[in-house]
Tab-separated table of C-alpha atoms in Angstrom:
chain	number	residue	atom	x	y	z
A	1	UNK	CA	0.304	0.206	0.466
A	2	UNK	CA	1.109	3.391	-1.141
A	3	UNK	CA	1.646	5.114	2.110
A	4	UNK	CA	0.908	9.358	2.586
A	5	UNK	CA	4.221	10.766	1.241
A	6	UNK	CA	5.638	11.783	4.396
A	7	UNK	CA	5.787	15.672	4.435
A	8	UNK	CA	1.465	15.215	4.191
A	9	UNK	CA	1.795	12.501	7.302
A	10	UNK	CA	4.091	14.814	9.229
A	11	UNK	CA	0.694	17.661	9.060
A	12	UNK	CA	-2.257	15.490	9.583
A	13	UNK	CA	-0.089	13.989	12.715
A	14	UNK	CA	0.476	17.667	13.796
A	15	UNK	CA	-3.345	19.092	13.316
A	16	UNK	CA	-4.004	15.418	15.245
A	17	UNK	CA	-3.093	16.724	18.518
A	18	UNK	CA	-4.965	19.447	18.787
A	19	UNK	CA	-8.303	19.634	20.098
A	20	UNK	CA	-11.201	18.338	18.248
A	21	UNK	CA	-9.179	17.126	15.256
A	22	UNK	CA	-10.254	13.815	14.124
A	23	UNK	CA	-7.612	11.891	11.547
A	24	UNK	CA	-10.636	12.820	8.935
A	25	UNK	CA	-11.369	16.152	9.920
A	26	UNK	CA	-6.622	16.097	10.234
A	27	UNK	CA	-6.476	14.727	6.441
A	28	UNK	CA	-8.765	17.543	4.983
A	29	UNK	CA	-7.447	20.498	6.661
A	30	UNK	CA	-3.797	19.205	5.410
A	31	UNK	CA	-4.317	18.527	1.592
A	32	UNK	CA	-5.863	22.303	1.937
A	33	UNK	CA	-3.399	23.458	3.830
A	34	UNK	CA	-1.037	22.425	0.426
A	35	UNK	CA	-3.631	24.501	-1.519
A	36	UNK	CA	-3.155	27.575	-0.093
A	37	UNK	CA	-1.085	30.355	-0.627
A	38	UNK	CA	2.511	29.574	0.289
A	39	UNK	CA	2.856	33.572	2.244
A	40	UNK	CA	-0.268	32.164	4.296
A	41	UNK	CA	1.001	29.105	4.733
A	42	UNK	CA	4.219	30.105	5.632
A	43	UNK	CA	2.322	33.111	8.333
A	44	UNK	CA	0.782	30.391	9.939
A	45	UNK	CA	4.665	28.833	10.942
A	46	UNK	CA	5.415	31.648	11.458
A	47	UNK	CA	2.850	32.314	13.913
A	48	UNK	CA	2.435	29.607	15.708
A	49	UNK	CA	6.336	29.432	16.409
A	50	UNK	CA	5.627	33.361	17.439
A	51	UNK	CA	3.313	32.204	19.729
A	52	UNK	CA	4.984	29.864	21.967
A	53	UNK	CA	8.137	31.926	21.597
A	54	UNK	CA	7.056	35.450	22.209
A	55	UNK	CA	4.156	35.072	25.159
A	56	UNK	CA	5.006	34.698	29.107
A	57	UNK	CA	2.420	35.084	31.855
A	58	UNK	CA	1.732	38.600	34.103
A	59	UNK	CA	4.416	38.275	36.637
A	60	UNK	CA	1.899	40.402	38.399
A	61	UNK	CA	-1.301	38.293	37.394
A	62	UNK	CA	-0.703	35.528	35.152
A	63	UNK	CA	-2.739	36.639	32.333
A	64	UNK	CA	-0.559	36.489	29.064
A	65	UNK	CA	1.420	38.422	28.215
A	66	UNK	CA	4.186	39.839	25.239
A	67	UNK	CA	5.390	42.670	28.199
A	68	UNK	CA	5.565	41.996	31.653
A	69	UNK	CA	3.589	43.289	33.564
A	70	UNK	CA	0.846	42.996	31.028
A	71	UNK	CA	-1.191	46.127	29.178
A	72	UNK	CA	-4.017	46.120	31.957
A	73	UNK	CA	-1.717	45.828	34.996
A	74	UNK	CA	0.854	48.804	33.370
A	75	UNK	CA	-2.758	50.628	32.466
A	76	UNK	CA	-2.827	53.973	34.915
A	77	UNK	CA	-6.107	54.525	34.175
A	78	UNK	CA	-7.537	51.269	35.612
A	79	UNK	CA	-9.815	51.081	38.639
A	80	UNK	CA	-7.550	49.534	41.386
A	81	UNK	CA	-10.463	48.891	43.512
A	82	UNK	CA	-11.298	46.482	41.904
A	83	UNK	CA	-9.885	42.813	40.809
A	84	UNK	CA	-11.778	40.384	38.202
A	85	UNK	CA	-10.920	36.727	39.230
A	86	UNK	CA	-10.753	34.535	36.303
A	87	UNK	CA	-9.662	30.331	35.615
A	88	UNK	CA	-7.747	31.025	32.405
A	89	UNK	CA	-6.205	34.116	30.011
A	90	UNK	CA	-8.640	33.198	27.395
A	91	UNK	CA	-11.232	34.180	30.274
A	92	UNK	CA	-9.806	37.484	30.068
A	93	UNK	CA	-10.257	38.537	26.185
A	94	UNK	CA	-13.666	38.100	26.896
A	95	UNK	CA	-14.476	39.604	29.365
A	96	UNK	CA	-12.633	42.566	27.516
A	97	UNK	CA	-14.083	42.236	24.154
A	98	UNK	CA	-18.051	43.243	27.277
A	99	UNK	CA	-15.643	46.784	27.158
A	100	UNK	CA	-18.050	47.539	30.814
A	101	UNK	CA	-14.833	46.779	33.349
A	102	UNK	CA	-12.361	48.883	33.833
A	103	UNK	CA	-10.921	46.887	36.774
A	104	UNK	CA	-7.729	44.708	37.236
A	105	UNK	CA	-7.952	40.345	36.456
A	106	UNK	CA	-6.445	37.521	38.101
A	107	UNK	CA	-5.647	34.514	36.365
A	108	UNK	CA	-5.781	31.665	38.269
A	109	UNK	CA	-4.908	28.938	35.194
A	110	UNK	CA	-7.269	26.376	36.828
A	111	UNK	CA	-9.295	26.145	39.169
A	112	UNK	CA	-9.159	23.474	42.082
A	113	UNK	CA	-9.795	20.181	42.000
A	114	UNK	CA	-9.457	17.498	44.538
A	115	UNK	CA	-10.013	15.051	41.994
A	116	UNK	CA	-7.661	15.581	40.221
A	117	UNK	CA	-5.439	16.260	42.930
A	118	UNK	CA	-5.306	20.648	42.588
A	119	UNK	CA	-4.960	22.899	45.475
A	120	UNK	CA	-5.224	26.148	46.217
A	121	UNK	CA	-0.923	25.978	45.817
A	122	UNK	CA	-1.412	24.510	41.699
A	123	UNK	CA	-3.123	27.304	40.356
A	124	UNK	CA	-2.855	31.562	41.018
A	125	UNK	CA	-3.712	31.799	44.353
A	126	UNK	CA	-1.201	32.606	46.692
A	127	UNK	CA	-0.590	35.751	44.275
A	128	UNK	CA	-3.968	36.889	44.519
A	129	UNK	CA	-4.003	36.963	48.048
A	130	UNK	CA	0.092	38.791	47.913
A	131	UNK	CA	-1.907	41.306	45.212
A	132	UNK	CA	-4.825	41.975	48.441
A	133	UNK	CA	-2.118	43.389	50.683
A	134	UNK	CA	-0.005	45.103	48.562
A	135	UNK	CA	-3.237	47.119	46.807
A	136	UNK	CA	-5.945	49.191	48.246
A	137	UNK	CA	-8.412	46.364	46.292
A	138	UNK	CA	-11.928	46.964	48.001
A	139	UNK	CA	-13.689	44.279	45.520
A	140	UNK	CA	-12.902	41.015	43.983
A	141	UNK	CA	-14.635	39.474	40.573
A	142	UNK	CA	-14.687	35.853	41.607
A	143	UNK	CA	-15.882	35.299	37.456
A	144	UNK	CA	-14.950	31.041	37.712
A	145	UNK	CA	-17.085	29.309	35.056
A	146	UNK	CA	-20.065	27.691	36.259
A	147	UNK	CA	-19.719	24.418	36.884
A	148	UNK	CA	-18.416	22.500	39.940
A	149	UNK	CA	-14.663	23.094	40.345
A	150	UNK	CA	-15.583	26.705	39.688
A	151	UNK	CA	-18.191	27.236	41.908
A	152	UNK	CA	-16.008	25.721	44.897
A	153	UNK	CA	-12.678	27.868	43.681
A	154	UNK	CA	-15.656	30.218	43.526
A	155	UNK	CA	-16.632	29.855	47.160
A	156	UNK	CA	-13.355	28.543	48.234
A	157	UNK	CA	-11.761	32.186	47.632
A	158	UNK	CA	-15.080	34.276	49.006
A	159	UNK	CA	-13.951	32.096	52.751
A	160	UNK	CA	-10.507	32.877	52.415
A	161	UNK	CA	-10.273	37.026	51.537
A	162	UNK	CA	-13.775	38.115	52.565
A	163	UNK	CA	-11.836	38.322	56.742
A	164	UNK	CA	-9.663	40.900	55.174
A	165	UNK	CA	-12.640	43.091	55.042
A	166	UNK	CA	-13.046	42.837	51.612
A	167	UNK	CA	-16.496	42.503	49.445
A	168	UNK	CA	-16.170	39.663	47.175
A	169	UNK	CA	-19.116	38.943	44.724
A	170	UNK	CA	-19.563	36.512	42.373
A	171	UNK	CA	-21.108	37.347	38.652
A	172	UNK	CA	-24.408	36.025	38.565
A	173	UNK	CA	-26.246	33.351	36.705
A	174	UNK	CA	-29.177	33.070	34.952
A	175	UNK	CA	-30.995	32.418	30.874
A	176	UNK	CA	-28.234	33.883	28.277
A	177	UNK	CA	-29.580	36.363	27.167
A	178	UNK	CA	-31.549	35.515	23.700
A	179	UNK	CA	-32.247	32.230	25.111
A	180	UNK	CA	-35.983	29.994	25.572
A	181	UNK	CA	-36.576	28.150	29.026
A	182	UNK	CA	-37.768	25.832	27.057
A	183	UNK	CA	-34.610	24.779	26.023
A	184	UNK	CA	-32.410	26.595	29.771
A	185	UNK	CA	-31.366	23.172	31.864
A	186	UNK	CA	-32.728	22.888	35.249
A	187	UNK	CA	-29.429	23.981	36.461
A	188	UNK	CA	-29.654	27.207	35.391
A	189	UNK	CA	-32.794	28.051	35.840
A	190	UNK	CA	-32.866	26.756	39.124
A	191	UNK	CA	-30.058	29.829	39.681
A	192	UNK	CA	-32.126	32.425	37.177
A	193	UNK	CA	-35.130	31.713	39.581
A	194	UNK	CA	-33.460	33.345	43.007
A	195	UNK	CA	-31.338	35.460	41.425
A	196	UNK	CA	-34.797	36.975	40.372
A	197	UNK	CA	-34.767	40.565	40.053
A	198	UNK	CA	-37.729	43.619	40.849
A	199	UNK	CA	-38.774	44.861	38.375
B	1	UNK	CA	-10.162	47.680	25.163
B	2	UNK	CA	-7.410	45.507	25.342
B	3	UNK	CA	-6.764	43.677	22.115
B	4	UNK	CA	-5.564	39.731	22.607
B	5	UNK	CA	-1.754	39.600	22.200
B	6	UNK	CA	-0.271	40.144	18.255
B	7	UNK	CA	0.952	36.894	18.787
B	8	UNK	CA	-2.484	35.517	19.124
B	9	UNK	CA	-4.153	36.907	17.155
B	10	UNK	CA	-2.240	36.332	14.339
B	11	UNK	CA	-2.015	32.650	15.505
B	12	UNK	CA	-6.283	33.353	15.348
B	13	UNK	CA	-6.136	34.577	12.125
B	14	UNK	CA	-4.404	31.419	10.808
B	15	UNK	CA	-6.175	29.012	12.142
B	16	UNK	CA	-9.390	31.117	11.036
B	17	UNK	CA	-8.129	30.753	7.632
B	18	UNK	CA	-8.598	27.340	7.363
B	19	UNK	CA	-12.027	25.076	6.362
B	20	UNK	CA	-14.807	24.818	8.536
B	21	UNK	CA	-12.686	26.972	11.359
B	22	UNK	CA	-14.742	30.468	13.212
B	23	UNK	CA	-13.426	33.005	14.917
B	24	UNK	CA	-14.672	30.997	18.507
B	25	UNK	CA	-13.279	27.475	16.850
B	26	UNK	CA	-9.726	29.747	15.840
B	27	UNK	CA	-9.271	30.919	19.268
B	28	UNK	CA	-9.523	27.537	21.011
B	29	UNK	CA	-7.088	26.343	19.177
B	30	UNK	CA	-4.405	29.618	19.094
B	31	UNK	CA	-4.667	29.221	23.357
B	32	UNK	CA	-4.519	24.784	22.788
B	33	UNK	CA	-1.673	25.853	20.595
B	34	UNK	CA	0.725	27.938	23.422
B	35	UNK	CA	-0.304	25.014	26.192
B	36	UNK	CA	1.484	22.259	23.774
B	37	UNK	CA	5.352	21.683	24.166
B	38	UNK	CA	7.455	23.309	22.470
B	39	UNK	CA	8.606	20.191	20.316
B	40	UNK	CA	5.330	19.817	19.545
B	41	UNK	CA	4.628	23.151	17.817
B	42	UNK	CA	7.660	23.088	16.074
B	43	UNK	CA	6.610	19.828	14.309
B	44	UNK	CA	3.752	21.409	13.729
B	45	UNK	CA	5.612	24.454	11.993
B	46	UNK	CA	8.270	22.546	9.898
B	47	UNK	CA	4.617	20.464	8.643
B	48	UNK	CA	3.820	23.042	7.139
B	49	UNK	CA	6.637	24.690	5.720
B	50	UNK	CA	7.809	20.798	4.476
B	51	UNK	CA	4.194	20.446	3.248
B	52	UNK	CA	3.890	22.851	0.699
B	53	UNK	CA	8.001	23.133	-0.323
B	54	UNK	CA	8.987	19.621	-0.931
B	55	UNK	CA	5.732	18.011	-2.196
B	56	UNK	CA	4.711	18.401	-5.732
B	57	UNK	CA	2.624	16.984	-8.819
B	58	UNK	CA	3.261	14.043	-10.071
B	59	UNK	CA	4.647	15.155	-14.540
B	60	UNK	CA	2.712	12.140	-15.174
B	61	UNK	CA	-0.685	11.274	-13.116
B	62	UNK	CA	-0.885	14.310	-11.080
B	63	UNK	CA	-1.118	12.431	-7.548
B	64	UNK	CA	1.022	14.823	-4.976
B	65	UNK	CA	4.433	13.277	-4.581
B	66	UNK	CA	7.638	13.787	-2.990
B	67	UNK	CA	10.283	12.404	-5.930
B	68	UNK	CA	7.855	12.752	-9.779
B	69	UNK	CA	7.653	10.308	-11.474
B	70	UNK	CA	5.183	9.103	-7.522
B	71	UNK	CA	5.440	6.527	-6.387
B	72	UNK	CA	2.958	4.733	-8.044
B	73	UNK	CA	3.822	5.858	-11.262
B	74	UNK	CA	8.140	3.959	-11.420
B	75	UNK	CA	6.254	1.037	-9.522
B	76	UNK	CA	7.009	-1.768	-12.155
B	77	UNK	CA	4.513	-4.263	-10.501
B	78	UNK	CA	1.306	-2.409	-10.538
B	79	UNK	CA	-0.934	-3.266	-13.780
B	80	UNK	CA	-0.143	-0.559	-16.296
B	81	UNK	CA	-3.408	-2.226	-17.784
B	82	UNK	CA	-5.652	0.418	-16.087
B	83	UNK	CA	-5.933	3.453	-15.200
B	84	UNK	CA	-8.572	4.239	-12.555
B	85	UNK	CA	-9.156	8.371	-12.753
B	86	UNK	CA	-9.835	10.686	-8.911
B	87	UNK	CA	-10.771	13.817	-9.189
B	88	UNK	CA	-7.974	14.929	-6.284
B	89	UNK	CA	-4.483	13.315	-5.457
B	90	UNK	CA	-6.475	12.430	-1.519
B	91	UNK	CA	-9.164	10.343	-3.546
B	92	UNK	CA	-5.213	7.881	-4.592
B	93	UNK	CA	-5.177	7.425	-0.584
B	94	UNK	CA	-8.631	6.355	-0.255
B	95	UNK	CA	-8.593	3.380	-3.402
B	96	UNK	CA	-4.669	2.642	-1.856
B	97	UNK	CA	-6.637	2.457	1.832
B	98	UNK	CA	-8.204	-0.312	0.131
B	99	UNK	CA	-5.811	-2.534	-0.928
B	100	UNK	CA	-6.930	-4.027	-3.367
B	101	UNK	CA	-6.692	-1.666	-6.169
B	102	UNK	CA	-3.061	-2.383	-8.291
B	103	UNK	CA	-3.492	-0.098	-11.833
B	104	UNK	CA	-2.589	2.873	-11.934
B	105	UNK	CA	-3.548	6.685	-11.234
B	106	UNK	CA	-4.764	10.126	-13.168
B	107	UNK	CA	-5.725	12.908	-10.726
B	108	UNK	CA	-7.817	15.358	-12.703
B	109	UNK	CA	-7.562	17.932	-9.980
B	110	UNK	CA	-11.065	19.108	-10.669
B	111	UNK	CA	-14.118	18.414	-12.492
B	112	UNK	CA	-16.115	19.564	-15.536
B	113	UNK	CA	-17.940	22.584	-14.174
B	114	UNK	CA	-19.641	24.958	-16.767
B	115	UNK	CA	-21.269	26.548	-13.881
B	116	UNK	CA	-17.720	28.116	-13.117
B	117	UNK	CA	-16.313	27.646	-16.618
B	118	UNK	CA	-14.097	25.076	-15.639
B	119	UNK	CA	-13.577	22.708	-19.205
B	120	UNK	CA	-12.063	20.082	-19.972
B	121	UNK	CA	-8.763	22.087	-20.995
B	122	UNK	CA	-8.820	23.180	-17.186
B	123	UNK	CA	-8.008	20.077	-15.679
B	124	UNK	CA	-5.828	17.316	-15.810
B	125	UNK	CA	-7.854	15.953	-19.595
B	126	UNK	CA	-5.582	16.453	-21.878
B	127	UNK	CA	-2.350	14.557	-19.743
B	128	UNK	CA	-4.617	11.812	-19.975
B	129	UNK	CA	-5.691	11.669	-23.273
B	130	UNK	CA	-1.950	11.444	-24.243
B	131	UNK	CA	-1.764	8.140	-21.482
B	132	UNK	CA	-4.172	6.468	-23.027
B	133	UNK	CA	-1.823	6.868	-26.629
B	134	UNK	CA	1.768	5.715	-24.636
B	135	UNK	CA	0.939	3.714	-23.040
B	136	UNK	CA	-1.061	-0.693	-23.034
B	137	UNK	CA	-4.097	1.091	-21.403
B	138	UNK	CA	-7.141	-2.133	-21.374
B	139	UNK	CA	-9.334	-0.160	-18.628
B	140	UNK	CA	-10.137	3.735	-17.479
B	141	UNK	CA	-11.849	3.526	-14.248
B	142	UNK	CA	-13.774	6.704	-13.930
B	143	UNK	CA	-13.749	7.322	-10.598
B	144	UNK	CA	-15.158	10.540	-9.613
B	145	UNK	CA	-17.214	11.641	-6.856
B	146	UNK	CA	-21.341	10.937	-7.397
B	147	UNK	CA	-22.387	14.955	-7.596
B	148	UNK	CA	-23.978	16.235	-10.693
B	149	UNK	CA	-19.899	17.342	-12.405
B	150	UNK	CA	-18.485	14.175	-10.920
B	151	UNK	CA	-21.466	12.615	-13.130
B	152	UNK	CA	-21.025	14.657	-16.175
B	153	UNK	CA	-17.110	14.158	-16.136
B	154	UNK	CA	-17.267	11.207	-16.231
B	155	UNK	CA	-19.676	10.844	-19.303
B	156	UNK	CA	-17.526	13.425	-20.827
B	157	UNK	CA	-14.635	11.486	-19.728
B	158	UNK	CA	-16.705	7.975	-21.296
B	159	UNK	CA	-17.725	9.556	-24.797
B	160	UNK	CA	-14.057	10.468	-25.307
B	161	UNK	CA	-12.652	7.762	-24.611
B	162	UNK	CA	-14.357	4.849	-26.063
B	163	UNK	CA	-14.038	5.646	-29.229
B	164	UNK	CA	-10.537	4.522	-28.851
B	165	UNK	CA	-11.464	1.114	-28.115
B	166	UNK	CA	-10.578	1.488	-24.616
B	167	UNK	CA	-12.745	0.187	-21.646
B	168	UNK	CA	-14.495	2.635	-19.438
B	169	UNK	CA	-16.525	1.575	-16.248
B	170	UNK	CA	-17.393	3.722	-13.364
B	171	UNK	CA	-17.720	3.057	-9.084
B	172	UNK	CA	-20.953	1.025	-8.889
B	173	UNK	CA	-22.898	3.735	-6.639
B	174	UNK	CA	-25.557	1.616	-3.764
B	175	UNK	CA	-25.748	1.781	0.280
B	176	UNK	CA	-22.726	3.011	1.822
B	177	UNK	CA	-22.272	-1.037	3.752
B	178	UNK	CA	-23.300	-1.011	7.027
B	179	UNK	CA	-26.335	1.821	6.478
B	180	UNK	CA	-29.798	1.748	6.763
B	181	UNK	CA	-31.851	1.973	3.949
B	182	UNK	CA	-34.056	4.278	6.238
B	183	UNK	CA	-31.380	7.501	6.015
B	184	UNK	CA	-30.213	6.748	2.843
B	185	UNK	CA	-31.223	9.885	0.023
B	186	UNK	CA	-33.773	8.980	-2.810
B	187	UNK	CA	-31.355	9.055	-5.178
B	188	UNK	CA	-28.439	6.965	-3.659
B	189	UNK	CA	-31.710	4.491	-3.239
B	190	UNK	CA	-32.483	4.308	-6.873
B	191	UNK	CA	-28.648	4.017	-7.844
B	192	UNK	CA	-28.952	0.534	-5.293
B	193	UNK	CA	-32.129	-0.681	-6.936
B	194	UNK	CA	-30.644	0.157	-10.656
B	195	UNK	CA	-27.441	-1.639	-9.894
B	196	UNK	CA	-28.930	-4.376	-7.388
B	197	UNK	CA	-27.581	-7.670	-8.046
B	198	UNK	CA	-28.953	-11.478	-8.270
B	199	UNK	CA	-27.718	-13.105	-4.821
């Protein structure tokens, strides 16, 4: 049997390392790549190398950045009385897209997970606590995901931070805007009812 | 608003050039890449460049190859009396996986499509006709896709080749092995009935 020529086989192998990409999709992507313009393929290869080489974590907030400290931590116009805590750097980007939050961030790089043996020292919790001493922080907004681990991490942080006299808040849970009640899961619906507001 | 750091933005942009990958998936893949092992990212970048640089089309059959002529055209053990005609190089790979076909191939790199202005001279039809003169070809198996254009191309080729006294065959259409009649589309079902065999 004829094998794929080695350059294709290797490219398929690389695409298959990406999440949600099986052999069929990887093969389709590899053949597509071969038909792409040379400059686009070169740019792709360069972007891969640069993303790995030029990005680091901010030594203050843990966000992805080219420079340290990151753009947000360096920005004097941001409200230094608020820290919004997220699980991953991409959550910072999601918040920034909203354009409504002007405080600081802290990226945990994970959540507490007894099942996977992830304790407070394994994620960026010590560095968060350290920031609470140094800065004039008045509120910590916990924006971990609405998963079991995310909730547990939120509760843990709340118990840790509140005694220091700092306000701890959590993002509201409820129905997604534009979504149907009919299709909402029970837990979301329960949170929506619990969090109801007077009109 | 904070933008994505440039290395991520560029990587997202590159992923978005791939088929079926929108902004959300591209972002997920870019962040995944940043967490990949450095050697895997380097291998990925290298594979992209190599796939574009080291692969060429065989001057005889049009298949993708590192060497010219390709492995199959050079293979003296293959049956030179048969040429199986496909649309794309990946179709050759699919056929080879079957391990049952030992003849030669011809890759058209497209199909006839009056709608898109693709005529016989725009795809590898002239080179196919030239091969029929040179070699001891007894049968041409047309394995274009079961689409309108694929069928039209098959009929066109059949009319062109038959007068030269060469047998022209087409792959059978019918139900996919393991598939349910209930879910088969009407055209496939019609082809399956037309092509029925005595048991």
